[in-house]
Tab-separated table of C-alpha atoms and ligand atoms in Angstrom:
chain	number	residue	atom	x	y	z
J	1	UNK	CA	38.449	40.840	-70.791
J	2	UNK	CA	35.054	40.071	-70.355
J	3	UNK	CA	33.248	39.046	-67.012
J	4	UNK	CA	33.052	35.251	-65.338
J	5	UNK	CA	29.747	34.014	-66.425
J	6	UNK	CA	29.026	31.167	-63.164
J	7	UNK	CA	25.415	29.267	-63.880
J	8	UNK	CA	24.245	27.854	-60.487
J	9	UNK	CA	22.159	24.900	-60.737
J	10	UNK	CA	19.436	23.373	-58.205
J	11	UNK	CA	16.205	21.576	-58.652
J	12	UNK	CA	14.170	24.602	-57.138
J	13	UNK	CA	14.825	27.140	-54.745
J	14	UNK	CA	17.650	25.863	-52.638
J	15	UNK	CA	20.572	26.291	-54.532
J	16	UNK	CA	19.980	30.091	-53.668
J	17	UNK	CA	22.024	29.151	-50.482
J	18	UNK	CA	24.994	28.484	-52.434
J	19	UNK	CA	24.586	31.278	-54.831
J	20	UNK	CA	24.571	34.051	-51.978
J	21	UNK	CA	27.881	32.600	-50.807
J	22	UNK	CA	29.417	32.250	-54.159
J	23	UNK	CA	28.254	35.785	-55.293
J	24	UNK	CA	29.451	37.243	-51.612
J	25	UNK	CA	33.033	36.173	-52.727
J	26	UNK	CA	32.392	37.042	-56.401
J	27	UNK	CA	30.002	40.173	-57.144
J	28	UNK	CA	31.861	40.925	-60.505
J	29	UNK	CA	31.005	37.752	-62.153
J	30	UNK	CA	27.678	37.552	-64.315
J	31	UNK	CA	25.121	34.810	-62.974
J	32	UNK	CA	23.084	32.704	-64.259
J	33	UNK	CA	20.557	30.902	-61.290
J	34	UNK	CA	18.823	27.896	-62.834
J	35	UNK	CA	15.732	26.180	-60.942
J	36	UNK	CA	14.555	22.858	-62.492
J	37	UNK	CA	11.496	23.301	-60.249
J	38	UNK	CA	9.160	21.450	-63.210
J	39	UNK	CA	10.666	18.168	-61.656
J	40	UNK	CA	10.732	19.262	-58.089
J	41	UNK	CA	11.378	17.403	-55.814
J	42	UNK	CA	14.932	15.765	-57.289
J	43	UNK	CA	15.179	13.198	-53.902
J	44	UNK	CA	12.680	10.720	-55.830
J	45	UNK	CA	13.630	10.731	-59.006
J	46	UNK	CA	15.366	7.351	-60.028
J	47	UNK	CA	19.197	7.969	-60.849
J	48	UNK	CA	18.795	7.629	-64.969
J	49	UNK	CA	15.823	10.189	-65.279
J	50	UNK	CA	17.963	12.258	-63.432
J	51	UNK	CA	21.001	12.033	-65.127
J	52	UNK	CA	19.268	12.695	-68.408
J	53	UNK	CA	17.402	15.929	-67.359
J	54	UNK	CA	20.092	17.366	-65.630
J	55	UNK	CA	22.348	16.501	-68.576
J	56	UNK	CA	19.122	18.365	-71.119
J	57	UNK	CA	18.775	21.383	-68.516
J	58	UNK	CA	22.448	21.930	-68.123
J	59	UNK	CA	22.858	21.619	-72.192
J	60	UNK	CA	19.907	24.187	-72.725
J	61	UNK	CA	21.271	26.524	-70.761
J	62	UNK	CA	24.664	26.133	-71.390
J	63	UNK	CA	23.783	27.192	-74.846
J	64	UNK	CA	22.253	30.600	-74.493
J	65	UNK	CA	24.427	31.492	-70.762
J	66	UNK	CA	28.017	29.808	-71.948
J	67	UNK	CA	29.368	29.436	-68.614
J	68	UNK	CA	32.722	29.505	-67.535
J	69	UNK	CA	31.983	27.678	-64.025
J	70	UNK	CA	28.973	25.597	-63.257
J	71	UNK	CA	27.809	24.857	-59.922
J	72	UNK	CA	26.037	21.886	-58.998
J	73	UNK	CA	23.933	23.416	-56.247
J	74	UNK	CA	22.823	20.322	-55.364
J	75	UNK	CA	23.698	17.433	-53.409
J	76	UNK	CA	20.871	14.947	-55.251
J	77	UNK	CA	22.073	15.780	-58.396
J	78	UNK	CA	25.716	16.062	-57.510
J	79	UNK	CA	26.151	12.377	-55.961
J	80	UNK	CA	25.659	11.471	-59.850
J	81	UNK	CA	25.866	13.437	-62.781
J	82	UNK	CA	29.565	15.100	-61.878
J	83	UNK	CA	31.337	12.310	-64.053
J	84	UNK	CA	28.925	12.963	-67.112
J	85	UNK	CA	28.737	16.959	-66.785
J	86	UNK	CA	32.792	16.607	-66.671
J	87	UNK	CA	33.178	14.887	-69.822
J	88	UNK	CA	30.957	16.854	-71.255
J	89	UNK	CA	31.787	20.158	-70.468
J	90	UNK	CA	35.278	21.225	-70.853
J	91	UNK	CA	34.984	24.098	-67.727
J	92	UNK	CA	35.207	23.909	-64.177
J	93	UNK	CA	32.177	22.330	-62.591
J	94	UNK	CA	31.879	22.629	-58.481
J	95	UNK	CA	29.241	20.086	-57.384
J	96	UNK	CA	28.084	19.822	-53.726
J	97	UNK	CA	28.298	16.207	-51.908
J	98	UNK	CA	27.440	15.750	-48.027
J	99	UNK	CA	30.059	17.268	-45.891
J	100	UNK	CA	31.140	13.986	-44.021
J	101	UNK	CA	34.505	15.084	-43.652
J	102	UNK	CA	34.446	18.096	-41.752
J	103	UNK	CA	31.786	16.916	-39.861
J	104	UNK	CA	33.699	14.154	-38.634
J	105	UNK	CA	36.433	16.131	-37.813
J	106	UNK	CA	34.469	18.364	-36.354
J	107	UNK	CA	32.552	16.106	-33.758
J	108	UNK	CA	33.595	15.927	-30.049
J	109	UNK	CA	30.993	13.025	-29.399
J	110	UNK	CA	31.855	10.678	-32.590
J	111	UNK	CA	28.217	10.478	-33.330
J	112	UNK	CA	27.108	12.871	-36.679
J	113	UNK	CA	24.017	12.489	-38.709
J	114	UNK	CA	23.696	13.079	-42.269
J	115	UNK	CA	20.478	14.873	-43.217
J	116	UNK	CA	19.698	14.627	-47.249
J	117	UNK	CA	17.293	13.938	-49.623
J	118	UNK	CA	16.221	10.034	-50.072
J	119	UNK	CA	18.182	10.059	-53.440
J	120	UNK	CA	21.842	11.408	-51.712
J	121	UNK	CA	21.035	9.342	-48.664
J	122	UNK	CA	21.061	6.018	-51.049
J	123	UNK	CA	24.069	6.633	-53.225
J	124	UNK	CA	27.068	4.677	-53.477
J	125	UNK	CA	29.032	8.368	-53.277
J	126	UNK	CA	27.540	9.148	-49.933
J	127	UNK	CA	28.425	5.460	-48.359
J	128	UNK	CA	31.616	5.644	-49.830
J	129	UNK	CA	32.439	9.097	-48.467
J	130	UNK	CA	31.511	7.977	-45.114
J	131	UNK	CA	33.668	4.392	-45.439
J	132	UNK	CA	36.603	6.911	-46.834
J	133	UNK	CA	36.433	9.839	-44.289
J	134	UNK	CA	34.090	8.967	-41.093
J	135	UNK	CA	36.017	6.284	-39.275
J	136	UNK	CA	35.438	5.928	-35.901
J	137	UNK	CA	32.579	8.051	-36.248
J	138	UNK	CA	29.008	6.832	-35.917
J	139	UNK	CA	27.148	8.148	-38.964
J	140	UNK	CA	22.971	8.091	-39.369
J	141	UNK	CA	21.236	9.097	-42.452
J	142	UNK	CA	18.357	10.205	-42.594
J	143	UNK	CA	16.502	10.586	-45.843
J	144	UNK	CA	13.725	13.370	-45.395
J	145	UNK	CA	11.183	13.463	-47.886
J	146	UNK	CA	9.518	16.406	-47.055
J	147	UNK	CA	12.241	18.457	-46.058
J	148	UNK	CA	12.633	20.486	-48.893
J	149	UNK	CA	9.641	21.003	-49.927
J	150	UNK	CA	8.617	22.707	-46.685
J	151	UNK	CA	11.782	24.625	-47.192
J	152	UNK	CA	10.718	26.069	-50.419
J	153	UNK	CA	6.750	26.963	-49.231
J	154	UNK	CA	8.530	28.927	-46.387
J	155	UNK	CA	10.917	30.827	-48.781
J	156	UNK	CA	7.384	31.633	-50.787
J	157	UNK	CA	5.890	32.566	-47.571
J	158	UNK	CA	3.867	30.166	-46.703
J	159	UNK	CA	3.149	28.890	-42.849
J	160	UNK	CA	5.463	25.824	-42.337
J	161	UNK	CA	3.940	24.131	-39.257
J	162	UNK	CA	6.910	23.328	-36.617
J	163	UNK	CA	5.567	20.034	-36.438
J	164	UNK	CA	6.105	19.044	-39.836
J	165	UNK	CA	9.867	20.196	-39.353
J	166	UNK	CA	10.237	18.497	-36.206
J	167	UNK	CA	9.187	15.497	-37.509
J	168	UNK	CA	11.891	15.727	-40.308
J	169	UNK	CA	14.935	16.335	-38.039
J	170	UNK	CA	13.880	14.001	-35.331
J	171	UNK	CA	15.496	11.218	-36.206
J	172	UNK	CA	18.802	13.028	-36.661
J	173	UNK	CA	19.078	13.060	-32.737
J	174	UNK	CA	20.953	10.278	-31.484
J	175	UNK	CA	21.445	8.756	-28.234
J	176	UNK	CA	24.155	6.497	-27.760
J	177	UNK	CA	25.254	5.358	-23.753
J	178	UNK	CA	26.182	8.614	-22.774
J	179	UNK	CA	27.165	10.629	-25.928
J	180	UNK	CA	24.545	12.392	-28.389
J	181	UNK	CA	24.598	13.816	-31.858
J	182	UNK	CA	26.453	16.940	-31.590
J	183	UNK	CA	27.157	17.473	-35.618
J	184	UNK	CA	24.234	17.204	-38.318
J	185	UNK	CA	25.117	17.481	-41.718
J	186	UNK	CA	22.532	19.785	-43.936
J	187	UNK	CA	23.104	17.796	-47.033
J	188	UNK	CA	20.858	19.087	-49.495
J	189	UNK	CA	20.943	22.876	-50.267
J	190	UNK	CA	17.200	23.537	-49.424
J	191	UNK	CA	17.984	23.195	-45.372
J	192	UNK	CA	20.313	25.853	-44.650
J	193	UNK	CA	16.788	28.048	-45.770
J	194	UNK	CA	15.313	26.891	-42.545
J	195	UNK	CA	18.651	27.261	-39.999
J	196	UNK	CA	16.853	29.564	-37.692
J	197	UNK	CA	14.043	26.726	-37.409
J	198	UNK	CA	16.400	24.167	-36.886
J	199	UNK	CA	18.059	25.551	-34.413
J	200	UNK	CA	14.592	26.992	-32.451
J	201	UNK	CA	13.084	22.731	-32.768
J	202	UNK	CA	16.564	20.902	-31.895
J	203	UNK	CA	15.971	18.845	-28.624
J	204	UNK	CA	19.565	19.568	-28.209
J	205	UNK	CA	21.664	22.276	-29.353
J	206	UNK	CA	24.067	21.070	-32.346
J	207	UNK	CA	26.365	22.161	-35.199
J	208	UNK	CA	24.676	22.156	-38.663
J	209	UNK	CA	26.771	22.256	-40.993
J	210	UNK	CA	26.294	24.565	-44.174
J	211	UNK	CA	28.251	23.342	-46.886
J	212	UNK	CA	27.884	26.959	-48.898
J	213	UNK	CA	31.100	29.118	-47.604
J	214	UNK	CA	33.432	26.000	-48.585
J	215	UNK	CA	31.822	25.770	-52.037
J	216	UNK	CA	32.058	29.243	-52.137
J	217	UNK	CA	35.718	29.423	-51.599
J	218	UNK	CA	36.308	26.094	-53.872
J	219	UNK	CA	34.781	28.714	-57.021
J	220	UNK	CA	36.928	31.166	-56.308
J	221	UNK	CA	39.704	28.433	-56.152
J	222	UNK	CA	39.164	27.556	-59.679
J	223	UNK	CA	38.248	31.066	-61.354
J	224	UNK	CA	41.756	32.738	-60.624
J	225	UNK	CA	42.885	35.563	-59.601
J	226	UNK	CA	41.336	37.846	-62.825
J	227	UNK	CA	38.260	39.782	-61.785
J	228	UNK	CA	36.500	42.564	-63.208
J	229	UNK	CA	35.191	45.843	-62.272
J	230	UNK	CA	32.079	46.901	-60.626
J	231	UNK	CA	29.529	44.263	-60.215
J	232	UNK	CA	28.014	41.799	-62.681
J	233	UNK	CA	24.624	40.471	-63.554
J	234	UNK	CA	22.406	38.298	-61.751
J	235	UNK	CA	19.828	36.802	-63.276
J	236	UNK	CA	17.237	33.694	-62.511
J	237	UNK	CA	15.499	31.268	-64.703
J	238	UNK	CA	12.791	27.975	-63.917
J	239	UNK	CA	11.338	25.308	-66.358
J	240	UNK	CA	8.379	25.986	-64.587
J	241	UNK	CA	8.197	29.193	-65.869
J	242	UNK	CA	8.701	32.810	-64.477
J	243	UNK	CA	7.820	33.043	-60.552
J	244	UNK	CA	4.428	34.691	-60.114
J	245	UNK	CA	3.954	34.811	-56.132
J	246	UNK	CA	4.926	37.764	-54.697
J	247	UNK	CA	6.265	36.724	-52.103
J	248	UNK	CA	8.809	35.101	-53.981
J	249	UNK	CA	9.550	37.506	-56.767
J	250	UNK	CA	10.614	39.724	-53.822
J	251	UNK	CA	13.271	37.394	-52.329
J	252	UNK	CA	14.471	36.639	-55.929
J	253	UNK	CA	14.749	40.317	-55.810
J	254	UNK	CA	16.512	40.335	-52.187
J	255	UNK	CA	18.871	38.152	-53.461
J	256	UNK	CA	19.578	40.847	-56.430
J	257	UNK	CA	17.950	37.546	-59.231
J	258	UNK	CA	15.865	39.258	-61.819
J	259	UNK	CA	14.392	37.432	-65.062
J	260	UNK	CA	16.320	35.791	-67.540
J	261	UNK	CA	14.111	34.842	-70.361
J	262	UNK	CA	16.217	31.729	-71.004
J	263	UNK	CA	14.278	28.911	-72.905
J	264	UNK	CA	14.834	25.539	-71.555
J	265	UNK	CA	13.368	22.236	-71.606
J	266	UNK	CA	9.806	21.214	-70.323
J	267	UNK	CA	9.365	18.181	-68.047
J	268	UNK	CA	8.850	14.927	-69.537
F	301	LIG	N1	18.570	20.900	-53.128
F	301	LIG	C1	18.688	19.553	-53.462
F	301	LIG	C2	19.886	18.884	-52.776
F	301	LIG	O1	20.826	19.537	-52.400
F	301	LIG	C3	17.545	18.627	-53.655
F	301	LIG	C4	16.158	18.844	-53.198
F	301	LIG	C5	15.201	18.001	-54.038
F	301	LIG	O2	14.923	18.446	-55.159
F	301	LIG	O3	14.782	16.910	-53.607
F	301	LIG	O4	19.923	17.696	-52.646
């Protein structure tokens, strides 16, 4: 019986968040990370470029990693492509949408914000899973442009002003008569990078919520009971090219990712 292959998908560096969770729960499978950071950021891109690179990427490296499980580490790409990627691919594929659900259920003030990329905070999937499970609740979205990108320069080490982060999250803070926001929603897989900054520039104290330990247990769900022994590979590739900064070689490293010399598609 040979191992689980799982390829984890993001535009850059923020799927890592769901990969540590999923690999937590699953060291024996083999994995594949892939980082479309040659069209980073995804939250701008309009929906059909999109769905067509994700569809190339996905193909590409389908055909040199065959997966068993692909995860759609990302909530831009996620909010479109599942259909497609489904009827494509005859596998389980996990994608990651905005966590309105448990964050309404979660809320004791009814009033949640949804943080996301510009892309996930305009799609017909988000507004309908807010129409489907957030009655009652007041929901905001904010679409951050420069969220994730400040995410992934202070995963690479570079000085992320507080400012520039503060700005971001701001308008995620509520005020409503006498309740607040007490329940934001970290809907795009970059965020959860910066939790401990979050949390340090919140005028208020709230829950974030990380959607990575559900998807987590949702792969597991769908693999099955078989695993194998010992632990399996890990293994990172970017249509960028290989990481150079140091900085960032060594949390690839942390996180157990070395090379994987896959070829894959150029932008454009
Ligand atoms: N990590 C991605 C998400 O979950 C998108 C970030 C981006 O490329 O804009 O939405």
């Amino acid at each position: 019986m040979s191992r689980q292959k799982i390829l984890v998908f993001d535009s850059g560096l923020g799927g890592l968040t769901v990969y540590r969770a999923v690999r937590a729960l699953r060291p024996d499978a083999d994995y594949l990370y892939l980082g479309d950071d040659a069209l980073f950021p995804y939250g701008r891109l309009a929906p059909e470029v999109l769905i067509a690179r994700v569809n190339a990427v996905i193909g590409a490296a389908m055909a040199q990693f065959p997966a068993g499980c692909i995860v759609i580490a990302c909530n831009t790409a996620s909010t479109l492509v599942l259909p497609e990627l489904r009827a494509r691919f005859s596998i389980p594929i996990v994608g990651t949408v905005p966590a309105v659900k448990p964050a309404a259920a979660m809320t004791a003030s009814g009033v949640v914000s949804v943080l996301a990329t510009p892309g996930t905070v305009s799609r017909d999937y988000t507004q309908d899973l807010i129409r489907e499970f957030a009655g009652g609740v007041r929901v905001t979205l904010v679409g951050s442009k420069a969220l994730a990108g400040l995410a992934e320069r202070a995963l690479r080490g570079e000085a992320v002003d507080d400012a520039a982060i503060g700005a971001e999250i701001a308008p995620c803070f509520v005020e409503d008569g006498d309740r607040r926001t007490d329940v934001v929603v970290l809907a795009c897989t970059h965020y959860p990078l910066l939790l401990d900054r979050l949390n340090a520039l919140a005028p208020w104290p709230v829950k974030w919520v990380d959607p990575a330990p559900a998807i987590a247990r949702r792969v597991v769900q769908v693999l099955g009971e078989i695993r194998s022994e010992g632990e399996g590979s890990a293994r990172a590739t970017f249509t960028a090219g290989t990481p150079q900064e140091p900085n960032l070689v060594r949390a690839l490293a942390a996180d157990g990712l070395s090379e994987a010399g896959v070829r894959l598609p150029p932008a454009g």
